[in-house]
Coordinates of C-alpha atoms and ligand atoms in Angstrom, one line a residue:
M1465 CA 85.9 89.7 117.8
G1466 CA 86.0 89.5 121.2
Q1467 CA 82.3 88.8 121.5
M1468 CA 82.9 86.8 118.3
D1469 CA 85.5 84.1 120.2
A1470 CA 83.4 84.5 123.6
I1471 CA 79.7 82.9 121.9
L1472 CA 82.8 78.9 122.4
N1473 CA 81.9 79.3 126.2
L1474 CA 78.6 80.5 126.1
Q1475 CA 77.6 79.4 129.1
A1476 CA 73.5 78.4 129.8
I1477 CA 71.4 80.7 129.7
P1478 CA 68.8 81.5 131.7
L1479 CA 65.7 81.2 131.6
G1480 CA 62.6 82.3 134.5
T1481 CA 59.3 82.8 133.9
A1482 CA 59.9 86.3 133.9
I1483 CA 61.7 85.8 130.6
T1484 CA 58.9 84.3 129.2
A1485 CA 57.0 87.3 129.0
V1486 CA 60.6 89.4 127.6
V1487 CA 60.7 86.8 125.0
L1488 CA 56.6 87.8 123.5
V1489 CA 58.1 90.8 124.1
V1490 CA 61.4 90.3 121.9
L1491 CA 60.3 88.8 119.4
T1492 CA 57.7 92.3 118.8
L1493 CA 60.5 94.2 118.8
L1494 CA 62.2 91.9 116.1
I1495 CA 59.5 91.6 114.3
I1496 CA 58.1 95.3 114.0
R1497 CA 62.6 96.1 113.0
G1498 CA 62.8 93.4 110.1
Y1499 CA 59.3 95.2 109.2
V1500 CA 61.3 99.0 109.4
N1501 CA 64.0 97.7 107.3
D1502 CA 62.2 95.7 105.3
H1503 CA 60.2 98.7 104.0
K1504 CA 63.6 101.7 103.9
R1505 CA 65.5 98.9 101.8
R1506 CA 62.6 98.5 99.8
S1507 CA 62.6 102.1 98.9
S1508 CA 66.6 101.9 98.3
G1509 CA 66.6 99.3 95.4
L1510 CA 68.9 96.9 97.1
P1511 CA 68.6 93.0 98.2
P1512 CA 69.3 92.4 101.7
P1513 CA 72.5 89.8 102.4
P1514 CA 71.4 86.3 101.9
E1515 CA 71.2 85.1 105.2
V1516 CA 72.8 81.9 107.4
P1517 CA 69.3 80.4 108.7
G1518 CA 69.3 80.4 113.0
L1519 CA 67.0 79.7 115.0
P1520 CA 64.5 82.2 117.1
L1521 CA 66.2 84.4 119.3
I1522 CA 69.2 83.0 119.7
G1523 CA 69.5 83.8 116.4
N1524 CA 72.9 82.0 114.9
L1525 CA 74.7 81.8 118.4
L1526 CA 74.8 77.6 119.0
Q1527 CA 76.8 78.0 115.2
L1528 CA 79.1 79.1 116.6
K1529 CA 80.2 77.9 119.1
E1530 CA 82.6 75.4 117.8
K1531 CA 84.9 76.0 115.8
K1532 CA 86.9 79.4 115.8
P1533 CA 83.3 81.5 114.8
C1534 CA 86.6 83.2 111.8
K1535 CA 86.1 79.5 110.7
T1536 CA 82.5 78.3 109.9
F1537 CA 82.1 82.4 108.7
T1538 CA 84.5 81.3 105.3
K1539 CA 83.1 77.7 105.4
W1540 CA 80.0 79.7 105.4
A1541 CA 81.4 81.7 102.1
E1542 CA 81.4 79.2 100.1
E1543 CA 77.6 78.6 100.3
Y1544 CA 76.3 81.4 100.9
G1545 CA 79.0 84.1 98.9
P1546 CA 81.9 86.9 100.8
V1547 CA 78.1 88.6 102.0
Y1548 CA 75.6 87.0 104.6
S1549 CA 74.1 87.8 107.7
I1550 CA 74.2 86.3 110.4
R1551 CA 71.9 86.8 113.6
T1552 CA 73.8 86.7 117.2
G1553 CA 70.6 86.8 119.9
Y1554 CA 70.0 90.1 119.6
H1555 CA 71.8 92.0 116.9
S1556 CA 72.4 91.9 112.9
M1557 CA 75.6 91.7 111.9
V1558 CA 76.5 91.0 108.5
V1559 CA 79.8 89.8 107.6
L1560 CA 82.2 89.8 105.2
N1561 CA 85.5 87.6 102.8
S1562 CA 86.4 88.7 100.4
N1563 CA 89.0 91.3 99.6
D1564 CA 86.8 93.9 97.7
V1565 CA 84.2 93.6 99.4
A1566 CA 86.6 94.1 103.2
K1567 CA 88.0 97.7 101.1
E1568 CA 84.6 98.6 100.1
A1569 CA 83.4 99.0 103.6
M1570 CA 87.0 99.8 104.8
V1571 CA 87.0 102.2 103.0
T1572 CA 84.6 103.3 100.2
R1573 CA 82.0 102.9 102.7
F1574 CA 84.0 104.0 105.5
S1575 CA 82.0 107.1 107.1
S1576 CA 78.9 104.2 107.7
I1577 CA 80.8 101.6 109.4
S1578 CA 83.9 103.3 111.0
T1579 CA 82.8 102.9 114.5
R1580 CA 83.5 100.5 117.1
K1581 CA 79.9 97.6 118.7
L1582 CA 81.8 97.0 121.7
S1583 CA 81.9 93.5 124.0
N1584 CA 80.3 94.8 127.4
A1585 CA 84.1 92.5 128.4
L1586 CA 85.9 95.1 126.3
K1587 CA 83.6 98.1 126.8
S1588 CA 85.0 98.0 131.0
L1589 CA 88.4 96.8 129.6
T1590 CA 89.1 99.5 126.7
F1591 CA 87.4 102.4 130.2
D1592 CA 84.4 102.7 127.3
K1593 CA 86.7 103.6 124.0
N1594 CA 89.2 104.9 125.1
M1595 CA 92.1 104.1 123.5
V1596 CA 93.0 104.7 119.5
A1597 CA 91.9 101.2 118.6
M1598 CA 88.6 100.6 119.8
S1599 CA 87.6 104.5 120.3
D1600 CA 85.2 105.8 117.9
Y1601 CA 86.2 108.5 114.6
G1602 CA 86.6 111.3 114.5
E1603 CA 88.0 114.3 116.6
F1604 CA 89.5 112.5 119.3
H1605 CA 89.9 109.3 117.4
K1606 CA 92.7 111.2 115.6
T1607 CA 93.8 113.3 117.2
L1608 CA 95.5 110.4 119.6
K1609 CA 96.4 108.4 116.0
R1610 CA 98.8 111.5 115.6
H1611 CA 100.0 111.7 119.4
I1612 CA 100.8 108.0 118.8
L1613 CA 102.1 108.3 115.3
T1614 CA 104.3 111.5 115.7
S1615 CA 105.8 109.7 119.2
T1616 CA 106.6 106.3 118.4
L1617 CA 105.1 104.7 115.4
G1618 CA 105.2 106.6 112.6
P1619 CA 108.5 106.5 110.1
N1620 CA 110.7 109.1 112.0
A1621 CA 109.7 108.0 115.2
Q1622 CA 111.0 103.9 114.4
K1623 CA 114.4 106.1 113.2
Q1624 CA 114.7 107.4 117.1
H1625 CA 114.1 104.1 118.2
R1626 CA 116.5 102.0 116.1
V1627 CA 118.7 101.2 119.0
H1628 CA 116.0 99.9 121.7
R1629 CA 115.1 97.6 118.4
D1630 CA 118.7 96.5 118.0
T1631 CA 119.7 96.3 120.8
M1632 CA 116.3 94.0 122.1
I1633 CA 117.6 90.9 118.4
V1634 CA 121.7 91.6 119.8
N1635 CA 119.9 90.2 123.4
I1636 CA 117.3 87.5 122.0
S1637 CA 120.5 86.7 119.7
K1638 CA 122.9 86.5 122.8
Q1639 CA 120.2 84.0 124.4
L1640 CA 119.6 81.6 122.2
H1641 CA 123.6 81.0 121.3
A1642 CA 123.7 80.5 125.5
L1643 CA 120.9 78.1 125.6
V1644 CA 122.2 76.1 122.4
E1645 CA 125.8 75.5 124.3
K1646 CA 124.3 74.7 127.4
D1647 CA 123.0 71.7 125.6
P1648 CA 122.5 71.7 121.8
L1649 CA 119.8 68.8 121.4
Q1650 CA 117.8 70.4 124.4
P1651 CA 114.8 72.1 121.9
V1652 CA 114.4 76.3 122.3
Y1653 CA 110.9 77.7 122.9
L1654 CA 110.9 80.9 121.3
R1655 CA 108.8 82.7 122.5
N1656 CA 109.9 82.1 126.3
I1657 CA 113.3 84.7 125.0
F1658 CA 111.2 86.6 122.4
E1659 CA 108.4 88.1 124.4
P1660 CA 110.2 89.3 127.1
E1661 CA 112.8 91.5 125.2
L1662 CA 110.2 92.7 122.9
F1663 CA 108.0 93.9 126.3
G1664 CA 110.8 95.2 127.5
L1665 CA 111.3 97.3 124.1
A1666 CA 107.2 97.7 124.6
L1667 CA 108.0 99.6 128.2
K1668 CA 110.6 100.9 126.5
E1669 CA 109.5 103.1 124.0
V1670 CA 106.0 103.8 126.4
L1671 CA 108.4 104.8 129.7
G1672 CA 112.1 105.3 128.4
K1673 CA 113.0 102.1 129.6
D1674 CA 112.8 98.9 130.4
V1675 CA 111.6 97.8 134.0
E1676 CA 112.7 95.1 135.5
S1677 CA 110.7 95.4 138.7
V1678 CA 108.2 97.4 140.6
Y1679 CA 106.1 97.3 143.5
V1680 CA 103.0 97.8 143.2
E1681 CA 101.9 98.7 147.3
E1682 CA 98.0 98.9 146.1
L1683 CA 99.6 94.4 145.6
G1684 CA 101.4 94.5 148.4
M1685 CA 104.5 93.1 146.3
T1686 CA 107.6 93.1 143.7
L1687 CA 106.1 92.1 140.2
S1688 CA 108.6 91.0 138.0
K1689 CA 109.1 91.2 134.5
G1690 CA 107.4 88.2 134.1
E1691 CA 104.3 89.4 135.7
M1692 CA 104.0 92.1 134.7
M1693 CA 103.8 91.0 130.7
K1694 CA 101.1 88.9 132.9
I1695 CA 99.6 91.4 134.1
L1696 CA 99.4 94.3 131.5
V1697 CA 99.5 91.7 128.6
H1698 CA 98.4 88.2 129.1
D1699 CA 95.2 88.5 131.7
Q1700 CA 93.7 91.2 129.7
M1701 CA 94.5 89.3 125.8
E1702 CA 92.2 86.3 127.5
G1703 CA 90.0 89.2 129.8
A1704 CA 89.2 90.9 126.1
I1705 CA 87.3 87.0 125.4
E1706 CA 85.0 87.4 128.1
V1707 CA 81.1 86.3 127.6
D1708 CA 78.4 88.1 129.1
W1709 CA 75.7 86.9 127.6
R1710 CA 73.7 90.6 128.2
D1711 CA 76.2 90.6 125.4
F1712 CA 73.4 88.8 123.2
F1713 CA 70.4 89.4 125.1
P1714 CA 70.4 93.1 126.2
Y1715 CA 66.9 93.2 127.3
L1716 CA 67.8 90.6 129.7
R1717 CA 70.9 93.1 131.2
W1718 CA 68.9 94.4 134.2
I1719 CA 70.0 90.4 135.5
P1720 CA 72.9 90.5 137.0
N1721 CA 76.4 88.7 136.2
K1722 CA 77.7 89.3 139.5
S1723 CA 81.1 86.9 138.5
F1724 CA 81.8 88.1 134.6
E1725 CA 81.5 91.6 136.0
N1726 CA 84.4 90.8 139.1
K1727 CA 86.3 89.6 137.3
I1728 CA 86.7 92.2 134.0
Q1729 CA 87.3 94.1 137.4
H1730 CA 89.0 92.4 139.2
M1731 CA 91.8 92.8 135.4
C1732 CA 91.0 96.8 136.0
F1733 CA 92.4 97.2 138.8
R1734 CA 95.5 94.8 138.9
R1735 CA 95.6 97.0 135.3
K1736 CA 95.6 99.9 137.2
A1737 CA 98.0 99.8 140.0
V1738 CA 101.1 98.5 137.7
M1739 CA 100.4 100.9 135.2
E1740 CA 99.7 104.7 138.3
V1741 CA 103.0 103.0 139.4
L1742 CA 105.0 103.2 136.1
I1743 CA 103.4 106.2 135.5
N1744 CA 104.5 108.0 138.5
E1745 CA 108.1 106.6 138.9
H1746 CA 108.4 107.7 135.6
R1747 CA 106.9 111.5 136.4
K1748 CA 109.4 112.0 138.9
R1749 CA 111.5 111.3 136.7
I1750 CA 110.4 114.1 134.0
E1751 CA 109.9 116.1 137.2
R1752 CA 113.9 115.7 138.1
G1753 CA 114.7 117.6 133.9
E1754 CA 115.2 113.6 133.0
E1755 CA 113.2 113.8 129.6
L1756 CA 113.6 110.7 128.0
N1757 CA 112.1 110.2 124.4
C1758 CA 109.1 108.6 124.7
Y1759 CA 105.8 108.1 124.7
I1760 CA 104.9 109.0 127.8
D1761 CA 107.0 112.6 128.0
Y1762 CA 105.4 113.6 124.5
L1763 CA 102.3 112.5 125.9
L1764 CA 102.7 114.7 129.0
S1765 CA 104.2 117.9 127.7
K1766 CA 102.1 117.5 124.8
A1767 CA 98.5 116.6 125.4
K1768 CA 98.2 118.8 128.5
T1769 CA 93.9 117.9 128.2
L1770 CA 94.1 113.9 128.5
S1771 CA 92.4 112.4 131.3
E1772 CA 94.6 110.8 134.2
Q1773 CA 92.7 107.8 133.0
Q1774 CA 92.9 108.1 129.6
M1775 CA 96.9 109.1 129.4
L1776 CA 96.8 105.7 131.6
M1777 CA 94.7 103.9 128.9
L1778 CA 97.0 105.1 125.7
L1779 CA 99.5 104.1 127.5
W1780 CA 98.7 100.4 128.0
E1781 CA 97.8 100.4 124.3
A1782 CA 100.8 101.2 123.2
I1783 CA 102.9 98.5 125.7
I1784 CA 99.8 95.2 125.3
E1785 CA 99.7 96.4 121.0
T1786 CA 103.8 95.9 120.4
S1787 CA 103.7 92.8 123.2
D1788 CA 101.3 90.7 121.1
T1789 CA 101.3 90.6 117.4
T1790 CA 105.0 91.0 117.3
L1791 CA 105.5 88.4 118.6
L1792 CA 102.6 85.8 117.6
T1793 CA 104.0 87.0 113.4
T1794 CA 107.7 86.2 113.7
E1795 CA 106.7 82.3 116.3
W1796 CA 104.7 81.6 113.0
A1797 CA 106.8 82.2 110.5
M1798 CA 110.1 80.2 113.1
Y1799 CA 107.4 77.8 112.4
E1800 CA 106.5 77.6 109.0
L1801 CA 110.4 77.2 108.1
A1802 CA 111.6 75.4 111.0
K1803 CA 109.1 72.5 109.1
D1804 CA 110.4 73.2 105.1
P1805 CA 113.9 72.6 105.5
E1806 CA 114.6 74.4 101.2
R1807 CA 112.0 76.9 102.1
Q1808 CA 115.4 78.0 104.9
D1809 CA 118.0 77.8 102.4
R1810 CA 116.8 79.9 100.8
L1811 CA 115.8 82.6 102.6
Y1812 CA 119.6 82.1 104.2
L1813 CA 120.8 82.1 101.3
E1814 CA 118.8 84.8 99.8
I1815 CA 120.5 87.0 103.2
Q1816 CA 124.1 84.7 103.0
N1817 CA 124.2 86.7 99.2
V1818 CA 123.1 90.9 100.2
C1819 CA 124.8 90.8 103.9
G1820 CA 127.7 88.5 104.0
H1821 CA 129.5 88.5 107.3
E1822 CA 128.1 91.1 108.0
K1823 CA 125.1 90.2 110.3
I1824 CA 121.3 91.5 109.6
A1825 CA 120.4 95.2 110.1
E1826 CA 116.9 97.0 108.8
E1827 CA 117.7 99.2 106.0
K1828 CA 119.0 95.9 104.9
I1829 CA 115.4 94.9 104.1
I1830 CA 114.5 96.3 101.2
Q1831 CA 117.0 94.4 99.1
L1832 CA 115.9 91.0 100.6
P1833 CA 112.4 90.1 98.7
Y1834 CA 111.8 86.5 100.1
L1835 CA 112.8 87.9 103.6
S1836 CA 109.9 90.0 102.3
A1837 CA 107.8 87.5 101.6
V1838 CA 107.9 85.1 104.2
F1839 CA 107.2 87.7 106.9
H1840 CA 104.2 88.9 103.8
E1841 CA 103.4 84.8 103.5
T1842 CA 103.2 84.2 107.7
L1843 CA 100.7 87.2 107.5
R1844 CA 98.0 85.8 104.9
K1845 CA 98.4 81.9 106.8
H1846 CA 98.7 83.4 110.5
S1847 CA 96.2 87.0 110.1
P1848 CA 96.6 88.0 113.6
A1849 CA 93.6 89.8 113.9
P1850 CA 91.6 87.3 112.6
I1851 CA 88.4 89.8 113.1
V1852 CA 88.3 93.1 112.5
P1853 CA 87.2 94.4 115.8
L1854 CA 83.3 95.2 114.9
R1855 CA 82.4 98.3 112.9
Y1856 CA 79.3 99.3 113.2
V1857 CA 77.0 100.7 110.6
H1858 CA 75.4 104.1 112.1
E1859 CA 74.1 104.6 109.3
D1860 CA 71.9 103.6 106.3
T1861 CA 74.6 102.2 104.1
Q1862 CA 75.3 98.9 101.4
V1863 CA 78.4 96.4 100.6
G1864 CA 78.2 94.5 97.8
G1865 CA 75.5 96.2 96.7
Y1866 CA 73.5 94.6 99.4
Y1867 CA 71.7 97.0 101.5
I1868 CA 72.5 97.4 105.2
P1869 CA 70.8 98.9 108.0
A1870 CA 72.2 100.9 110.1
G1871 CA 72.3 99.7 113.6
T1872 CA 74.4 96.4 111.5
E1873 CA 77.2 95.0 113.7
I1874 CA 79.9 95.0 110.5
A1875 CA 82.5 91.3 111.3
I1876 CA 85.3 92.2 108.7
N1877 CA 87.3 88.9 108.2
I1878 CA 90.3 89.2 106.9
F1879 CA 91.1 85.1 107.7
G1880 CA 88.7 84.8 105.3
C1881 CA 89.6 87.2 103.5
N1882 CA 93.9 86.6 103.4
R1883 CA 92.2 82.1 102.9
D1884 CA 89.6 83.2 99.7
K1885 CA 90.0 80.3 97.1
K1886 CA 90.1 83.1 94.2
V1887 CA 92.6 85.7 95.3
W1888 CA 94.1 82.6 97.4
E1889 CA 96.0 79.4 95.1
C1890 CA 96.7 76.9 97.5
P1891 CA 95.4 79.3 99.6
E1892 CA 95.4 76.1 103.0
Q1893 CA 99.5 76.5 102.0
W1894 CA 102.4 78.3 102.9
Q1895 CA 104.6 79.6 100.0
P1896 CA 106.2 82.6 100.1
E1897 CA 106.7 82.4 96.8
R1898 CA 103.7 83.7 95.3
F1899 CA 104.5 87.3 96.2
L1900 CA 107.4 87.0 94.6
N1901 CA 105.7 86.9 90.4
G1902 CA 106.0 90.4 89.4
K1903 CA 102.3 91.5 91.1
Y1904 CA 103.5 92.8 94.3
D1905 CA 105.2 95.9 95.1
P1906 CA 108.5 94.1 97.8
M1907 CA 107.7 97.2 100.6
D1908 CA 104.4 97.4 99.8
M1909 CA 102.7 96.5 103.2
H1910 CA 99.5 95.4 101.9
K1911 CA 99.6 92.3 100.3
T1912 CA 96.7 90.8 102.0
M1913 CA 94.3 92.4 104.8
A1914 CA 96.5 91.7 107.7
F1915 CA 96.5 95.0 108.8
G1916 CA 93.3 95.9 108.1
A1917 CA 93.1 98.9 105.2
G1918 CA 91.2 102.1 105.2
K1919 CA 91.7 104.6 107.7
R1920 CA 90.9 102.7 110.8
V1921 CA 94.7 100.7 108.6
C1922 CA 97.3 99.6 112.0
A1923 CA 99.4 102.1 113.1
G1924 CA 101.8 99.6 114.8
S1925 CA 102.2 98.0 110.4
L1926 CA 106.1 99.8 110.8
Q1927 CA 107.3 98.5 114.0
A1928 CA 105.9 95.0 113.7
M1929 CA 107.9 94.3 110.0
L1930 CA 111.0 96.2 111.1
I1931 CA 111.1 94.2 113.4
S1932 CA 109.2 90.5 112.4
C1933 CA 111.7 90.8 109.4
T1934 CA 115.4 91.7 111.2
A1935 CA 114.2 89.2 113.6
I1936 CA 113.5 86.3 111.3
G1937 CA 116.0 87.4 109.0
R1938 CA 118.4 87.4 112.4
L1939 CA 117.9 83.9 113.0
V1940 CA 117.7 82.2 110.2
Q1941 CA 120.9 84.1 109.3
E1942 CA 122.9 82.6 113.0
F1943 CA 120.7 79.2 113.4
E1944 CA 119.4 76.8 111.7
W1945 CA 116.4 75.5 112.8
R1946 CA 114.1 72.0 113.0
L1947 CA 111.2 71.8 115.4
K1948 CA 111.0 69.5 117.4
E1949 CA 109.8 66.3 116.7
G1950 CA 105.3 66.3 117.2
E1951 CA 105.7 70.0 116.8
E1952 CA 104.1 70.0 113.2
E1953 CA 101.0 68.7 114.6
N1954 CA 101.1 72.3 117.4
V1955 CA 99.1 74.7 114.4
D1956 CA 95.7 75.1 117.0
T1957 CA 95.5 78.7 118.7
L1958 CA 94.3 80.2 121.6
G1959 CA 92.3 84.6 121.9
L1960 CA 91.8 86.9 120.6
T1961 CA 94.8 87.1 118.1
T1962 CA 96.2 83.9 116.2
R1963 CA 98.8 83.3 119.8
K1964 CA 99.7 79.4 118.8
L1965 CA 98.6 77.4 121.7
H1966 CA 101.1 75.2 122.2
P1967 CA 104.1 78.2 122.6
M1968 CA 106.4 77.0 119.5
Q1969 CA 109.4 74.1 119.9
A1970 CA 113.1 74.1 118.1
I1971 CA 115.9 72.6 118.1
L1972 CA 119.5 74.2 116.8
K1973 CA 122.1 73.9 115.5
T1974 CA 124.4 77.0 115.4
R1975 CA 124.6 78.3 111.5
N1976 CA 128.8 79.1 111.5
Ligands
HEM282 C1 102.1 91.7 113.0 C2 101.0 92.6 113.8 C3 100.4 92.8 113.5 C4 99.2 93.3 112.9 C5 98.3 92.2 111.5 C6 98.0 94.0 113.1 C7 97.0 94.5 112.7 C8 96.0 95.2 113.3 C9 94.2 95.3 112.8 C10 93.7 94.8 112.0 C11 93.9 96.6 113.1 C12 92.2 97.3 112.5 C13 92.3 97.9 111.9 C14 90.3 98.3 111.9 O1 89.8 98.6 112.5 O2 90.3 98.6 110.4 C15 95.1 97.2 114.1 C16 94.4 98.0 114.5 C17 95.5 99.3 114.9 N1 96.7 98.8 115.4 FE1 97.5 96.7 114.9 N2 98.8 95.3 113.8 C18 99.9 94.3 113.6 C19 100.7 95.5 115.0 C20 101.0 96.8 115.9 C21 101.2 97.3 116.7 C22 103.1 96.3 116.8 C23 100.6 98.1 117.5 C24 101.7 99.6 118.0 C25 101.8 99.3 119.1 C26 99.6 98.8 116.6 C27 98.2 99.2 117.0 C28 97.7 99.3 116.3 C29 96.1 100.7 116.5 C30 96.9 102.0 117.3 C31 95.3 100.9 116.0 C32 94.4 101.0 116.0 C33 94.6 101.9 114.4 C34 93.2 102.4 114.6 O3 92.2 102.2 114.3 O4 93.5 104.3 113.7 N3 99.5 97.4 115.9 N4 96.0 96.4 113.9

């Protein structure tokens, strides 16, 4: 996912005389690879996926420069079908664009497609796959996933953390009321209030306590919560899509790319400095006998074989994953509702009928099918992870009736699956009602492909649903939302996930 977005920033490729010699060798290697694969494919009796024509050596890189790769992939699917292959420099990549083939890859053929293919930036930022989401499938992955589910994200852990989510919603509501009272005509940036609260919730789940500021000796300064959020979340999300042209031309990896390396190292250094201070403070707390129900306490007592660096990465992973995609989903849902007064009214009436004068609470979600439909329709239209982090085929396999040799990268285009005209009527339109036609189980978390599927399915889907649905419900229960003039056009996204480029601005009216 990072690699592909990074193509947008593709730098000029250094072509020197040394490279001219390499070019010949590479072309020869490509021809040999093609010949060997073709021979194996013939004996499998399966055809290769259709190829999107590209240029020698660089393949399809230039065609991916213009727009978001998920959009280009979706456009190509109209011409080449749901499975096709492209070349990103030296690498072959198969792109999957429909629910059927995506599920086949993630479930039926999982054993052959369960490892990750990381860009150089992601290799450094994940400390070489030391986190649940970026590790290769195996014992290490299974153990880590069990830890995060048992301590934090599974149904029982979520019950225990309920108090933090309830507090967060109350805080958000209070701050919005204060802003509207102060100046009812002043547009409100929901993100400015929601994001620090969500980050605070992440800190409570991971460390047991919210942290307002922290002195970091290595950086020589006291960081506010906003500055911590920048170092631990925003900078890292930016780093994840940093391009290293050597990703596409591994045979040139002997050429240094210092500006890239320095940038990533700087991000890793700052993250480590902040995380170490936070971890050390909580170690001291635990030593004083003050144990809390949170991820760090769990890992320190139950996962003693983890190294310091692994512990740091796992704790940071839970912080960044909590802070990003749930915010995006909630902000996009509120954007769509603020744009669409009829659907906003329909949701408000549903909540009134079920909750009356009481504030919406998590246990009511099951009785609010339109609210669930709003959540899932937002995940469909604005899929927060538009492309599943790249997978790698580690043994010859097949998908959609096509032969896929070992060594191929697999891009699962969730955006494309969720906009497939064969599955979704008017996929460009935001219509929550599409989930209310009796075809869908109201509580099914996987009505769309937004959370992935199979053994690597998202571990945080329950938490995302609980937070996002309660927040959307409460925000609509307490205020009438209308977009600020001109805001309707602001649909661009930024980065690895579908973060709204322009934070939504809305005018709020308190409901009586
Ligand atoms: C609306 C919100 C979210 C969406 C759309 C989403 C989507 C995804 C997707 C597409 C994957 C990749 C699946 C694959 O590789 O096959 C994933 C993995 C993962 N997500 Fe989420 N996610 C969300 C929220 C969260 C939250 C709140 C957390 C936790 C704090 C979280 C933790 C994880 C973890 C740990 C994995 C790795 C699972 C594995 O590799 O086994 N996610 N998510």
